[in-house]
mmCIF file of C-alpha atoms and ligand atoms in Angstrom:
data_model
loop_
_atom_site.group_PDB
_atom_site.id
_atom_site.type_symbol
_atom_site.label_atom_id
_atom_site.label_comp_id
_atom_site.label_asym_id
_atom_site.label_seq_id
_atom_site.Cartn_x
_atom_site.Cartn_y
_atom_site.Cartn_z
ATOM 1 C CA MET W 23 -79.139 68.338 70.273
ATOM 2 C CA ARG W 24 -78.589 71.267 72.632
ATOM 3 C CA THR W 25 -81.392 73.812 72.636
ATOM 4 C CA ALA W 26 -81.352 77.580 73.124
ATOM 5 C CA ILE W 27 -83.974 80.284 73.373
ATOM 6 C CA VAL W 28 -83.081 83.792 72.244
ATOM 7 C CA VAL W 29 -85.380 86.443 73.737
ATOM 8 C CA GLY W 30 -85.669 89.365 71.302
ATOM 9 C CA ALA W 31 -84.994 89.517 67.575
ATOM 10 C CA GLY W 32 -83.178 92.836 67.349
ATOM 11 C CA ILE W 33 -79.721 92.990 65.748
ATOM 12 C CA GLY W 34 -78.202 91.315 68.845
ATOM 13 C CA GLY W 35 -80.746 88.492 69.090
ATOM 14 C CA VAL W 36 -80.674 87.531 65.426
ATOM 15 C CA THR W 37 -76.854 87.578 65.332
ATOM 16 C CA ALA W 38 -76.795 85.359 68.429
ATOM 17 C CA ALA W 39 -79.225 82.968 66.723
ATOM 18 C CA VAL W 40 -76.952 82.716 63.665
ATOM 19 C CA GLY W 41 -73.922 82.121 65.912
ATOM 20 C CA LEU W 42 -75.649 79.405 67.950
ATOM 21 C CA GLN W 43 -76.965 77.724 64.820
ATOM 22 C CA ARG W 44 -73.396 77.570 63.450
ATOM 23 C CA CYS W 45 -72.260 75.748 66.623
ATOM 24 C CA GLY W 46 -74.989 73.149 66.159
ATOM 25 C CA TRP W 47 -77.613 74.427 68.609
ATOM 26 C CA GLN W 48 -81.337 74.235 67.910
ATOM 27 C CA VAL W 49 -82.514 77.818 68.437
ATOM 28 C CA THR W 50 -85.951 79.295 69.100
ATOM 29 C CA VAL W 51 -86.180 83.084 68.833
ATOM 30 C CA LEU W 52 -89.046 84.697 70.767
ATOM 31 C CA GLU W 53 -89.965 88.191 69.558
ATOM 32 C CA ARG W 54 -92.821 90.318 70.873
ATOM 33 C CA ALA W 55 -93.303 92.278 67.634
ATOM 34 C CA ALA W 56 -95.804 90.892 65.181
ATOM 35 C CA GLU W 57 -93.206 90.626 62.435
ATOM 36 C CA LEU W 58 -89.505 89.958 62.184
ATOM 37 C CA GLY W 59 -87.587 93.030 61.020
ATOM 38 C CA GLU W 60 -86.110 96.371 62.064
ATOM 39 C CA VAL W 61 -87.314 99.907 61.753
ATOM 40 C CA GLY W 62 -85.018 102.835 62.258
ATOM 41 C CA ALA W 63 -82.564 104.585 60.057
ATOM 42 C CA GLY W 64 -78.846 104.084 59.501
ATOM 43 C CA LEU W 65 -76.262 102.239 61.554
ATOM 44 C CA SER W 66 -72.516 102.557 61.666
ATOM 45 C CA VAL W 67 -70.909 99.136 61.620
ATOM 46 C CA TRP W 68 -67.274 99.355 62.693
ATOM 47 C CA PRO W 69 -64.597 97.010 61.294
ATOM 48 C CA SER W 70 -64.544 94.827 64.448
ATOM 49 C CA ALA W 71 -68.272 94.089 64.027
ATOM 50 C CA VAL W 72 -67.908 93.609 60.257
ATOM 51 C CA ALA W 73 -65.246 90.981 61.048
ATOM 52 C CA VAL W 74 -67.669 89.118 63.362
ATOM 53 C CA LEU W 75 -70.398 89.193 60.722
ATOM 54 C CA GLU W 76 -67.953 87.743 58.187
ATOM 55 C CA GLU W 77 -66.913 85.067 60.707
ATOM 56 C CA LEU W 78 -70.594 84.121 61.090
ATOM 57 C CA GLY W 79 -71.075 83.906 57.338
ATOM 58 C CA VAL W 80 -73.122 87.103 56.988
ATOM 59 C CA THR W 81 -72.295 88.541 53.590
ATOM 60 C CA GLY W 82 -73.142 91.861 51.968
ATOM 61 C CA VAL W 83 -71.809 94.255 54.577
ATOM 62 C CA GLU W 84 -69.225 95.764 52.284
ATOM 63 C CA LYS W 85 -65.950 97.085 53.577
ATOM 64 C CA ALA W 86 -66.149 100.841 54.051
ATOM 65 C CA ALA W 87 -65.370 102.994 51.079
ATOM 66 C CA VAL W 88 -63.393 106.170 51.657
ATOM 67 C CA PRO W 89 -65.899 109.050 51.557
ATOM 68 C CA ALA W 90 -65.999 110.888 48.239
ATOM 69 C CA GLY W 91 -65.594 114.297 49.823
ATOM 70 C CA MET W 92 -63.954 115.693 52.938
ATOM 71 C CA ALA W 93 -65.272 114.244 56.203
ATOM 72 C CA GLY W 94 -64.767 115.164 59.818
ATOM 73 C CA MET W 95 -65.973 117.607 62.420
ATOM 74 C CA ARG W 96 -67.248 121.108 61.683
ATOM 75 C CA ARG W 97 -68.761 124.138 63.345
ATOM 76 C CA PRO W 98 -72.330 125.109 62.478
ATOM 77 C CA GLY W 99 -71.050 127.730 59.999
ATOM 78 C CA GLY W 100 -69.061 125.030 58.164
ATOM 79 C CA ARG W 101 -65.522 125.730 59.413
ATOM 80 C CA TRP W 102 -63.545 122.502 59.839
ATOM 81 C CA VAL W 103 -62.431 121.607 63.349
ATOM 82 C CA VAL W 104 -60.955 118.173 62.546
ATOM 83 C CA GLU W 105 -60.551 116.481 59.166
ATOM 84 C CA ALA W 106 -60.886 112.688 59.293
ATOM 85 C CA ALA W 107 -58.467 112.052 56.406
ATOM 86 C CA ALA W 108 -55.695 114.029 58.112
ATOM 87 C CA ILE W 109 -55.801 111.910 61.254
ATOM 88 C CA GLY W 110 -56.375 108.617 59.427
ATOM 89 C CA VAL W 111 -59.309 107.421 61.557
ATOM 90 C CA GLU W 112 -61.179 104.128 60.978
ATOM 91 C CA ILE W 113 -64.312 104.526 58.875
ATOM 92 C CA PRO W 114 -67.392 102.412 59.610
ATOM 93 C CA VAL W 115 -69.699 100.835 57.051
ATOM 94 C CA MET W 116 -72.950 102.797 57.043
ATOM 95 C CA ILE W 117 -75.976 100.631 56.369
ATOM 96 C CA HIS W 118 -79.726 100.850 56.867
ATOM 97 C CA ARG W 119 -80.809 98.863 59.952
ATOM 98 C CA ALA W 120 -83.465 96.961 58.034
ATOM 99 C CA GLN W 121 -80.901 95.933 55.400
ATOM 100 C CA LEU W 122 -78.430 94.720 58.042
ATOM 101 C CA HIS W 123 -81.165 92.816 59.889
ATOM 102 C CA ARG W 124 -82.196 91.118 56.637
ATOM 103 C CA LEU W 125 -78.608 90.174 55.763
ATOM 104 C CA ILE W 126 -78.293 88.497 59.174
ATOM 105 C CA THR W 127 -81.653 86.683 59.132
ATOM 106 C CA ASP W 128 -80.914 85.470 55.581
ATOM 107 C CA GLN W 129 -78.495 83.100 57.332
ATOM 108 C CA PHE W 130 -81.287 81.395 59.320
ATOM 109 C CA GLY W 131 -81.522 77.738 58.356
ATOM 110 C CA PRO W 132 -83.475 74.782 59.794
ATOM 111 C CA GLY W 133 -81.581 75.290 63.079
ATOM 112 C CA VAL W 134 -83.536 78.496 63.831
ATOM 113 C CA THR W 135 -87.265 78.832 64.535
ATOM 114 C CA VAL W 136 -88.689 82.326 64.933
ATOM 115 C CA LEU W 137 -91.893 82.887 66.893
ATOM 116 C CA THR W 138 -93.251 86.427 66.604
ATOM 117 C CA GLY W 139 -96.003 88.013 68.678
ATOM 118 C CA ILE W 140 -94.579 86.344 71.821
ATOM 119 C CA THR W 141 -93.932 88.645 74.778
ATOM 120 C CA VAL W 142 -91.704 87.069 77.388
ATOM 121 C CA THR W 143 -92.980 87.776 80.891
ATOM 122 C CA GLY W 144 -90.789 85.697 83.174
ATOM 123 C CA ILE W 145 -87.852 83.344 83.447
ATOM 124 C CA THR W 146 -86.797 80.640 85.921
ATOM 125 C CA GLN W 147 -84.081 77.995 85.875
ATOM 126 C CA ASP W 148 -83.057 74.776 87.589
ATOM 127 C CA ALA W 149 -80.106 72.425 87.242
ATOM 128 C CA ALA W 150 -81.496 70.861 84.051
ATOM 129 C CA GLY W 151 -82.589 73.888 82.040
ATOM 130 C CA VAL W 152 -84.345 77.254 81.757
ATOM 131 C CA SER W 153 -88.083 77.930 81.523
ATOM 132 C CA VAL W 154 -89.253 81.051 79.735
ATOM 133 C CA ALA W 155 -92.826 82.221 80.292
ATOM 134 C CA ALA W 156 -94.810 84.241 77.791
ATOM 135 C CA GLY W 157 -98.159 84.736 79.502
ATOM 136 C CA GLU W 158 -99.693 81.274 79.702
ATOM 137 C CA GLU W 159 -97.157 79.719 77.348
ATOM 138 C CA LEU W 160 -93.986 78.076 78.618
ATOM 139 C CA PHE W 161 -90.807 77.394 76.615
ATOM 140 C CA ARG W 162 -87.878 75.319 77.822
ATOM 141 C CA ALA W 163 -84.228 75.100 76.707
ATOM 142 C CA ASP W 164 -80.682 74.325 77.874
ATOM 143 C CA LEU W 165 -79.592 77.949 77.414
ATOM 144 C CA VAL W 166 -81.292 81.355 77.174
ATOM 145 C CA VAL W 167 -79.753 84.376 75.503
ATOM 146 C CA ALA W 168 -81.537 87.512 76.706
ATOM 147 C CA ALA W 169 -81.356 90.074 73.905
ATOM 148 C CA ASP W 170 -84.549 91.910 74.846
ATOM 149 C CA GLY W 171 -83.139 95.418 74.714
ATOM 150 C CA ILE W 172 -82.617 98.307 77.105
ATOM 151 C CA ARG W 173 -85.887 97.676 79.012
ATOM 152 C CA SER W 174 -85.131 93.943 79.327
ATOM 153 C CA VAL W 175 -87.679 91.902 81.271
ATOM 154 C CA VAL W 176 -85.035 89.231 81.818
ATOM 155 C CA ARG W 177 -82.654 91.780 83.389
ATOM 156 C CA ARG W 178 -85.413 93.088 85.665
ATOM 157 C CA THR W 179 -86.248 89.532 86.741
ATOM 158 C CA LEU W 180 -82.672 88.440 87.417
ATOM 159 C CA HIS W 181 -81.428 91.769 88.818
ATOM 160 C CA PRO W 182 -84.425 93.421 90.502
ATOM 161 C CA LEU W 183 -82.164 95.892 92.325
ATOM 162 C CA HIS W 184 -80.462 97.191 89.183
ATOM 163 C CA PRO W 185 -81.695 100.778 88.617
ATOM 164 C CA GLY W 186 -82.157 100.248 84.855
ATOM 165 C CA PRO W 187 -81.972 102.911 82.129
ATOM 166 C CA ARG W 188 -81.042 106.510 82.922
ATOM 167 C CA TYR W 189 -81.936 109.498 80.722
ATOM 168 C CA ALA W 190 -78.866 111.116 79.145
ATOM 169 C CA GLY W 191 -80.422 114.600 79.029
ATOM 170 C CA TYR W 192 -80.846 114.873 75.265
ATOM 171 C CA THR W 193 -82.964 113.514 72.485
ATOM 172 C CA ALA W 194 -82.050 112.184 69.021
ATOM 173 C CA TYR W 195 -83.655 112.652 65.620
ATOM 174 C CA ARG W 196 -82.894 110.428 62.661
ATOM 175 C CA GLY W 197 -83.796 110.473 58.993
ATOM 176 C CA ILE W 198 -82.885 109.229 55.533
ATOM 177 C CA ALA W 199 -82.530 111.731 52.691
ATOM 178 C CA ASP W 200 -82.608 110.744 49.058
ATOM 179 C CA VAL W 201 -80.261 113.523 47.993
ATOM 180 C CA ASP W 202 -77.142 113.465 45.838
ATOM 181 C CA ILE W 203 -74.256 115.139 47.656
ATOM 182 C CA ARG W 204 -70.472 115.036 47.309
ATOM 183 C CA ASP W 205 -69.820 115.929 50.955
ATOM 184 C CA GLY W 206 -68.039 113.132 52.900
ATOM 185 C CA GLY W 207 -70.111 113.780 56.023
ATOM 186 C CA GLY W 208 -69.160 113.714 59.668
ATOM 187 C CA GLU W 209 -70.469 115.662 62.640
ATOM 188 C CA THR W 210 -71.113 119.323 63.320
ATOM 189 C CA TRP W 211 -71.163 120.443 66.926
ATOM 190 C CA GLY W 212 -73.028 123.515 68.112
ATOM 191 C CA ARG W 213 -74.245 124.571 71.546
ATOM 192 C CA GLY W 214 -76.348 121.786 73.078
ATOM 193 C CA ARG W 215 -76.971 120.428 69.575
ATOM 194 C CA ARG W 216 -75.165 118.186 67.093
ATOM 195 C CA PHE W 217 -75.862 117.107 63.535
ATOM 196 C CA GLY W 218 -74.202 114.195 61.728
ATOM 197 C CA PHE W 219 -74.598 112.533 58.357
ATOM 198 C CA ALA W 220 -73.021 109.819 56.211
ATOM 199 C CA LYS W 221 -73.687 107.970 52.977
ATOM 200 C CA LEU W 222 -75.274 104.528 53.363
ATOM 201 C CA ILE W 223 -73.991 101.650 51.219
ATOM 202 C CA ASP W 224 -77.242 101.926 49.219
ATOM 203 C CA GLY W 225 -76.324 105.519 48.259
ATOM 204 C CA ARG W 226 -78.895 107.360 50.382
ATOM 205 C CA ILE W 227 -77.837 109.760 53.136
ATOM 206 C CA TYR W 228 -78.443 108.904 56.777
ATOM 207 C CA TRP W 229 -78.542 111.873 59.132
ATOM 208 C CA TYR W 230 -78.994 112.227 62.868
ATOM 209 C CA ALA W 231 -79.262 115.172 65.220
ATOM 210 C CA THR W 232 -79.291 115.656 68.977
ATOM 211 C CA ALA W 233 -80.749 118.375 71.187
ATOM 212 C CA ASN W 234 -80.747 118.979 74.937
ATOM 213 C CA GLN W 235 -84.264 118.699 76.309
ATOM 214 C CA ASP W 236 -86.281 117.010 79.046
ATOM 215 C CA ALA W 237 -87.391 113.424 78.458
ATOM 216 C CA GLY W 238 -90.812 112.838 76.958
ATOM 217 C CA LEU W 239 -91.192 116.160 75.122
ATOM 218 C CA GLY W 240 -91.217 114.517 71.678
ATOM 219 C CA GLY W 241 -90.407 116.345 68.460
ATOM 220 C CA GLY W 242 -90.224 115.930 64.724
ATOM 221 C CA HIS W 243 -89.012 117.262 61.378
ATOM 222 C CA GLU W 244 -90.210 120.789 62.134
ATOM 223 C CA ASP W 245 -88.079 120.951 65.302
ATOM 224 C CA VAL W 246 -84.991 119.729 63.437
ATOM 225 C CA VAL W 247 -85.490 122.357 60.726
ATOM 226 C CA LYS W 248 -85.901 125.043 63.393
ATOM 227 C CA ALA W 249 -82.706 123.966 65.185
ATOM 228 C CA PHE W 250 -80.455 123.136 62.214
ATOM 229 C CA GLY W 251 -82.054 124.731 59.144
ATOM 230 C CA ASP W 252 -79.458 127.536 59.047
ATOM 231 C CA TRP W 253 -76.397 125.294 59.584
ATOM 232 C CA HIS W 254 -73.841 124.736 56.823
ATOM 233 C CA ASP W 255 -74.548 123.044 53.502
ATOM 234 C CA PRO W 256 -75.718 120.314 52.888
ATOM 235 C CA ILE W 257 -77.649 120.143 56.199
ATOM 236 C CA PRO W 258 -80.646 122.241 55.002
ATOM 237 C CA ARG W 259 -80.711 120.206 51.753
ATOM 238 C CA LEU W 260 -80.724 116.938 53.698
ATOM 239 C CA LEU W 261 -83.648 118.116 55.801
ATOM 240 C CA ALA W 262 -85.534 119.297 52.726
ATOM 241 C CA GLY W 263 -84.913 115.901 51.098
ATOM 242 C CA THR W 264 -86.363 113.931 54.024
ATOM 243 C CA PRO W 265 -90.092 113.093 54.145
ATOM 244 C CA PRO W 266 -91.218 114.853 57.378
ATOM 245 C CA GLU W 267 -93.339 111.924 58.560
ATOM 246 C CA SER W 268 -90.361 109.562 58.340
ATOM 247 C CA VAL W 269 -88.255 111.395 60.944
ATOM 248 C CA LEU W 270 -87.646 109.318 64.076
ATOM 249 C CA GLN W 271 -87.255 110.852 67.521
ATOM 250 C CA ASN W 272 -85.907 108.969 70.560
ATOM 251 C CA ASP W 273 -84.903 110.161 73.994
ATOM 252 C CA LEU W 274 -81.496 108.681 74.789
ATOM 253 C CA TYR W 275 -80.833 106.405 77.746
ATOM 254 C CA ASP W 276 -78.018 104.175 78.897
ATOM 255 C CA LEU W 277 -77.366 101.693 81.699
ATOM 256 C CA SER W 278 -75.319 103.988 83.890
ATOM 257 C CA LEU W 279 -74.689 101.249 86.470
ATOM 258 C CA PRO W 280 -72.813 98.340 84.841
ATOM 259 C CA LEU W 281 -74.677 95.054 84.995
ATOM 260 C CA VAL W 282 -72.709 92.442 86.963
ATOM 261 C CA PRO W 283 -72.510 89.695 85.818
ATOM 262 C CA PHE W 284 -73.804 89.172 82.255
ATOM 263 C CA VAL W 285 -74.357 85.490 83.050
ATOM 264 C CA THR W 286 -76.628 83.872 85.650
ATOM 265 C CA GLY W 287 -76.547 80.093 85.528
ATOM 266 C CA ARG W 288 -77.758 79.143 82.047
ATOM 267 C CA ILE W 289 -78.858 82.665 81.084
ATOM 268 C CA ALA W 290 -76.584 85.059 79.172
ATOM 269 C CA MET W 291 -77.457 88.735 78.763
ATOM 270 C CA LEU W 292 -76.455 90.284 75.426
ATOM 271 C CA GLY W 293 -76.624 93.631 73.610
ATOM 272 C CA ASP W 294 -78.597 96.552 75.055
ATOM 273 C CA ALA W 295 -80.135 94.249 77.680
ATOM 274 C CA ALA W 296 -76.643 93.918 79.184
ATOM 275 C CA HIS W 297 -74.922 97.208 78.373
ATOM 276 C CA ALA W 298 -77.130 99.791 76.655
ATOM 277 C CA MET W 299 -75.039 102.811 75.748
ATOM 278 C CA THR W 300 -75.801 106.236 74.297
ATOM 279 C CA PRO W 301 -75.196 106.281 70.527
ATOM 280 C CA ASN W 302 -72.325 108.792 70.635
ATOM 281 C CA LEU W 303 -69.742 106.256 69.482
ATOM 282 C CA GLY W 304 -72.159 104.393 67.176
ATOM 283 C CA ARG W 305 -71.181 101.143 68.869
ATOM 284 C CA GLY W 306 -74.320 99.766 70.584
ATOM 285 C CA ALA W 307 -75.436 97.423 67.812
ATOM 286 C CA CYS W 308 -71.794 96.656 66.974
ATOM 287 C CA SER W 309 -71.255 95.575 70.585
ATOM 288 C CA ALA W 310 -74.340 93.357 70.407
ATOM 289 C CA ILE W 311 -72.910 91.744 67.258
ATOM 290 C CA GLU W 312 -69.529 91.303 68.953
ATOM 291 C CA ASP W 313 -71.237 89.787 72.037
ATOM 292 C CA ALA W 314 -72.944 87.269 69.751
ATOM 293 C CA GLY W 315 -69.645 86.424 68.035
ATOM 294 C CA ALA W 316 -67.873 85.939 71.373
ATOM 295 C CA LEU W 317 -70.681 83.781 72.755
ATOM 296 C CA ALA W 318 -70.591 81.503 69.701
ATOM 297 C CA ARG W 319 -66.795 81.278 69.832
ATOM 298 C CA HIS W 320 -66.760 80.244 73.507
ATOM 299 C CA LEU W 321 -69.625 77.774 73.082
ATOM 300 C CA GLU W 322 -67.730 76.206 70.206
ATOM 301 C CA SER W 323 -64.459 75.977 72.112
ATOM 302 C CA THR W 324 -65.814 73.878 75.001
ATOM 303 C CA SER W 325 -68.751 71.558 75.587
ATOM 304 C CA ASP W 326 -68.976 72.744 79.190
ATOM 305 C CA LEU W 327 -71.726 75.379 79.234
ATOM 306 C CA ALA W 328 -70.696 76.995 82.524
ATOM 307 C CA THR W 329 -67.108 77.443 81.312
ATOM 308 C CA ALA W 330 -68.186 78.886 77.963
ATOM 309 C CA LEU W 331 -70.577 81.351 79.617
ATOM 310 C CA SER W 332 -68.057 82.490 82.198
ATOM 311 C CA GLN W 333 -65.505 83.069 79.406
ATOM 312 C CA TYR W 334 -68.144 85.090 77.524
ATOM 313 C CA ASP W 335 -68.788 87.204 80.625
ATOM 314 C CA ALA W 336 -65.068 87.758 81.223
ATOM 315 C CA GLU W 337 -64.476 88.817 77.633
ATOM 316 C CA ARG W 338 -67.441 91.088 77.011
ATOM 317 C CA ARG W 339 -68.196 92.809 80.348
ATOM 318 C CA PRO W 340 -65.038 94.949 80.685
ATOM 319 C CA VAL W 341 -64.990 96.082 77.031
ATOM 320 C CA THR W 342 -68.620 97.093 76.949
ATOM 321 C CA ALA W 343 -68.496 98.806 80.383
ATOM 322 C CA LYS W 344 -65.705 100.995 78.995
ATOM 323 C CA LEU W 345 -67.705 101.841 75.878
ATOM 324 C CA VAL W 346 -70.782 102.815 77.933
ATOM 325 C CA LYS W 347 -68.602 105.215 79.937
ATOM 326 C CA GLN W 348 -66.759 106.670 76.941
ATOM 327 C CA SER W 349 -69.980 107.151 75.041
ATOM 328 C CA ARG W 350 -71.558 108.985 77.967
ATOM 329 C CA MET W 351 -68.483 111.216 78.210
ATOM 330 C CA VAL W 352 -68.517 112.074 74.479
ATOM 331 C CA GLY W 353 -72.200 112.923 74.832
ATOM 332 C CA ARG W 354 -71.538 115.244 77.761
ATOM 333 C CA VAL W 355 -68.849 117.130 75.858
ATOM 334 C CA GLY W 356 -70.839 117.143 72.621
ATOM 335 C CA GLN W 357 -73.959 118.502 74.318
ATOM 336 C CA LEU W 358 -72.203 121.369 76.155
ATOM 337 C CA ASP W 359 -74.321 124.474 75.988
ATOM 338 C CA ASN W 360 -72.266 127.185 77.676
ATOM 339 C CA PRO W 361 -70.650 129.420 74.970
ATOM 340 C CA MET W 362 -67.317 129.683 76.794
ATOM 341 C CA MET W 363 -67.100 125.929 77.384
ATOM 342 C CA CYS W 364 -68.055 125.262 73.753
ATOM 343 C CA GLY W 365 -65.319 127.659 72.548
ATOM 344 C CA LEU W 366 -62.783 125.902 74.765
ATOM 345 C CA ARG W 367 -63.986 122.478 73.592
ATOM 346 C CA ASP W 368 -63.774 123.375 69.891
ATOM 347 C CA GLY W 369 -60.328 124.939 70.381
ATOM 348 C CA MET W 370 -59.021 121.847 72.140
ATOM 349 C CA LEU W 371 -60.508 119.541 69.506
ATOM 350 C CA GLY W 372 -58.881 121.638 66.765
ATOM 351 C CA VAL W 373 -55.461 121.474 68.438
ATOM 352 C CA GLY W 374 -55.928 117.761 69.205
ATOM 353 C CA GLY W 375 -56.883 117.145 65.562
ATOM 354 C CA LYS W 376 -53.769 118.977 64.319
ATOM 355 C CA VAL W 377 -51.479 117.004 66.652
ATOM 356 C CA ALA W 378 -53.161 113.725 65.652
ATOM 357 C CA GLY W 379 -52.756 114.755 61.989
ATOM 358 C CA LEU W 380 -49.035 115.377 62.423
ATOM 359 C CA LEU W 381 -48.568 112.063 64.238
ATOM 360 C CA ALA W 382 -50.518 110.216 61.544
ATOM 361 C CA ARG W 383 -48.417 111.877 58.802
ATOM 362 C CA ARG W 384 -45.196 110.932 60.577
ATOM 363 C CA LYS W 385 -46.400 107.331 60.919
ATOM 364 C CA ARG W 386 -47.288 107.191 57.222
ATOM 365 C CA MET W 387 -43.836 108.550 56.294
ATOM 366 C CA GLU W 388 -42.110 106.017 58.558
ATOM 367 C CA GLN W 389 -44.132 103.182 57.023
ATOM 368 C CA SER W 390 -43.706 104.243 53.371
ATOM 369 C CA PRO W 391 -40.811 102.566 51.502
ATOM 370 C CA VAL W 392 -37.849 104.849 50.701
HETATM 371 C C1 FAD N 5 -80.521 107.232 67.903
HETATM 372 C C2 FAD N 5 -79.717 105.979 67.943
HETATM 373 C C3 FAD N 5 -78.702 105.768 67.019
HETATM 374 C C4 FAD N 5 -77.908 104.614 67.086
HETATM 375 N N1 FAD N 5 -76.915 104.442 66.176
HETATM 376 C C5 FAD N 5 -76.120 103.338 66.241
HETATM 377 C C6 FAD N 5 -75.078 103.128 65.279
HETATM 378 O O1 FAD N 5 -74.886 103.916 64.358
HETATM 379 N N2 FAD N 5 -74.281 102.023 65.414
HETATM 380 C C7 FAD N 5 -74.477 101.110 66.419
HETATM 381 O O2 FAD N 5 -73.726 100.131 66.487
HETATM 382 N N3 FAD N 5 -75.472 101.292 67.333
HETATM 383 C C8 FAD N 5 -76.295 102.360 67.258
HETATM 384 N N4 FAD N 5 -77.316 102.530 68.160
HETATM 385 C C9 FAD N 5 -77.505 101.526 69.219
HETATM 386 C C10 FAD N 5 -78.321 100.344 68.703
HETATM 387 O O3 FAD N 5 -79.536 100.793 68.190
HETATM 388 C C11 FAD N 5 -78.588 99.370 69.829
HETATM 389 O O4 FAD N 5 -77.446 99.166 70.595
HETATM 390 C C12 FAD N 5 -79.027 98.024 69.228
HETATM 391 O O5 FAD N 5 -80.218 98.180 68.509
HETATM 392 C C13 FAD N 5 -79.211 97.006 70.347
HETATM 393 O O6 FAD N 5 -79.651 95.803 69.786
HETATM 394 P P1 FAD N 5 -80.326 94.697 70.708
HETATM 395 O O7 FAD N 5 -80.644 93.576 69.781
HETATM 396 O O8 FAD N 5 -79.473 94.440 71.885
HETATM 397 O O9 FAD N 5 -81.641 95.370 71.270
HETATM 398 P P2 FAD N 5 -82.922 95.919 70.511
HETATM 399 O O10 FAD N 5 -82.582 96.438 69.173
HETATM 400 O O11 FAD N 5 -83.605 96.845 71.450
HETATM 401 O O12 FAD N 5 -83.818 94.629 70.300
HETATM 402 C C14 FAD N 5 -84.542 94.051 71.355
HETATM 403 C C15 FAD N 5 -85.627 93.163 70.748
HETATM 404 O O13 FAD N 5 -86.270 92.463 71.789
HETATM 405 C C16 FAD N 5 -87.654 92.530 71.633
HETATM 406 N N5 FAD N 5 -88.250 92.419 72.973
HETATM 407 C C17 FAD N 5 -88.181 93.307 73.985
HETATM 408 N N6 FAD N 5 -88.797 92.852 75.088
HETATM 409 C C18 FAD N 5 -89.283 91.628 74.738
HETATM 410 C C19 FAD N 5 -90.023 90.646 75.447
HETATM 411 N N7 FAD N 5 -90.401 90.840 76.721
HETATM 412 N N8 FAD N 5 -90.360 89.500 74.807
HETATM 413 C C20 FAD N 5 -89.977 89.289 73.516
HETATM 414 N N9 FAD N 5 -89.285 90.187 72.802
HETATM 415 C C21 FAD N 5 -88.931 91.344 73.409
HETATM 416 C C22 FAD N 5 -87.901 93.878 70.985
HETATM 417 O O14 FAD N 5 -89.145 93.938 70.317
HETATM 418 C C23 FAD N 5 -86.709 93.959 70.038
HETATM 419 O O15 FAD N 5 -86.985 93.360 68.802
HETATM 420 C C24 FAD N 5 -78.142 103.661 68.096
HETATM 421 C C25 FAD N 5 -79.173 103.857 69.025
HETATM 422 C C26 FAD N 5 -79.960 104.996 68.936
HETATM 423 C C27 FAD N 5 -81.073 105.171 69.940
#
């Protein structure tokens, strides 16, 4: 039986393990954390990633429901800039990270062994296989999937000249509020600050906020209340309904220089290790899931490992490089601070939203039976 090691048991690593198991590989997952699981708050899972999860047999990620109330983009005072329903945009499933992680790992069968508390420190390969070092311990397999996140040890080992993560210039706060609201959610853009929220499939409200600041300054609930406490309803209610100690704060980084290639011999890079992006499109974990789906599909379609891996690289590298770029661009526009530029931005978004609304209405009319 062919053997694989997956380094890292984040969303990307565990999805890859499920995919490899389905193609008949014997998989060992090496995770440095003491326990298998995810922390964090909510995640948007877009239809393309939901489709991959379904393909891999992961059940329970319901199709998105249309929000109960109006959703879209607003100004801090509450005035609508763009209404999602008018332009007919795709709506992602919103789910807690821990719940999604559990739904994926529920699919682990005898084909997957998980070893926690193992920190990978090095990797080498020869014609017959790959050796993964974790301190004194050595693991060997036919294939390694490196899903060890944005600060990937495997990437640093294979691509020592790659500059690695770059700070985006702003930080993110996340929380979960147990509050009953009818608002459909969306994002509100201010000057150098944004606030977004959406209902999770378990009924709670996931919110996130961004603020321009230097890396490493930290922050917590108090800072979010100070920055957003006077923004439109239900933002202050969401903040009041969030336990202060549960608020997460992360400085945001991406891999500004695309990694080329994603595959080196028998080692495939996947997820943030290969293409970490800022969360402005909510697509990082989705891309990791889609990487895992593509890898499994190519491994299933041919018994030649080199061919399968080069097909994986050719499929996933261009798409994800584009997303990294687009996400960075959305972040730059969203984090504008200058009042004149923000006015111009909001005006253009409003006009763009109206045009998109008219086009969407025309399309609906053309498609509706007479
Ligand atoms: C604020 C914020 C909001 C986001 N929102 C969304 C969203 O709504 N939708 C979305 O799709 N994406 C979102 N993302 C992006 C998403 O979180 C990441 O893209 C996703 O978690 C990447 O998964 P991964 O498995 O590739 O890496 P990770 O989640 O980073 O997992 C890497 C794993 O590898 C382990 N590891 C690391 N080094 C080693 C080692 N040396 N040895 C062994 N194990 C190791 C780690 O412990 C970890 O478990 C968001 C990101 C942020 C920061």
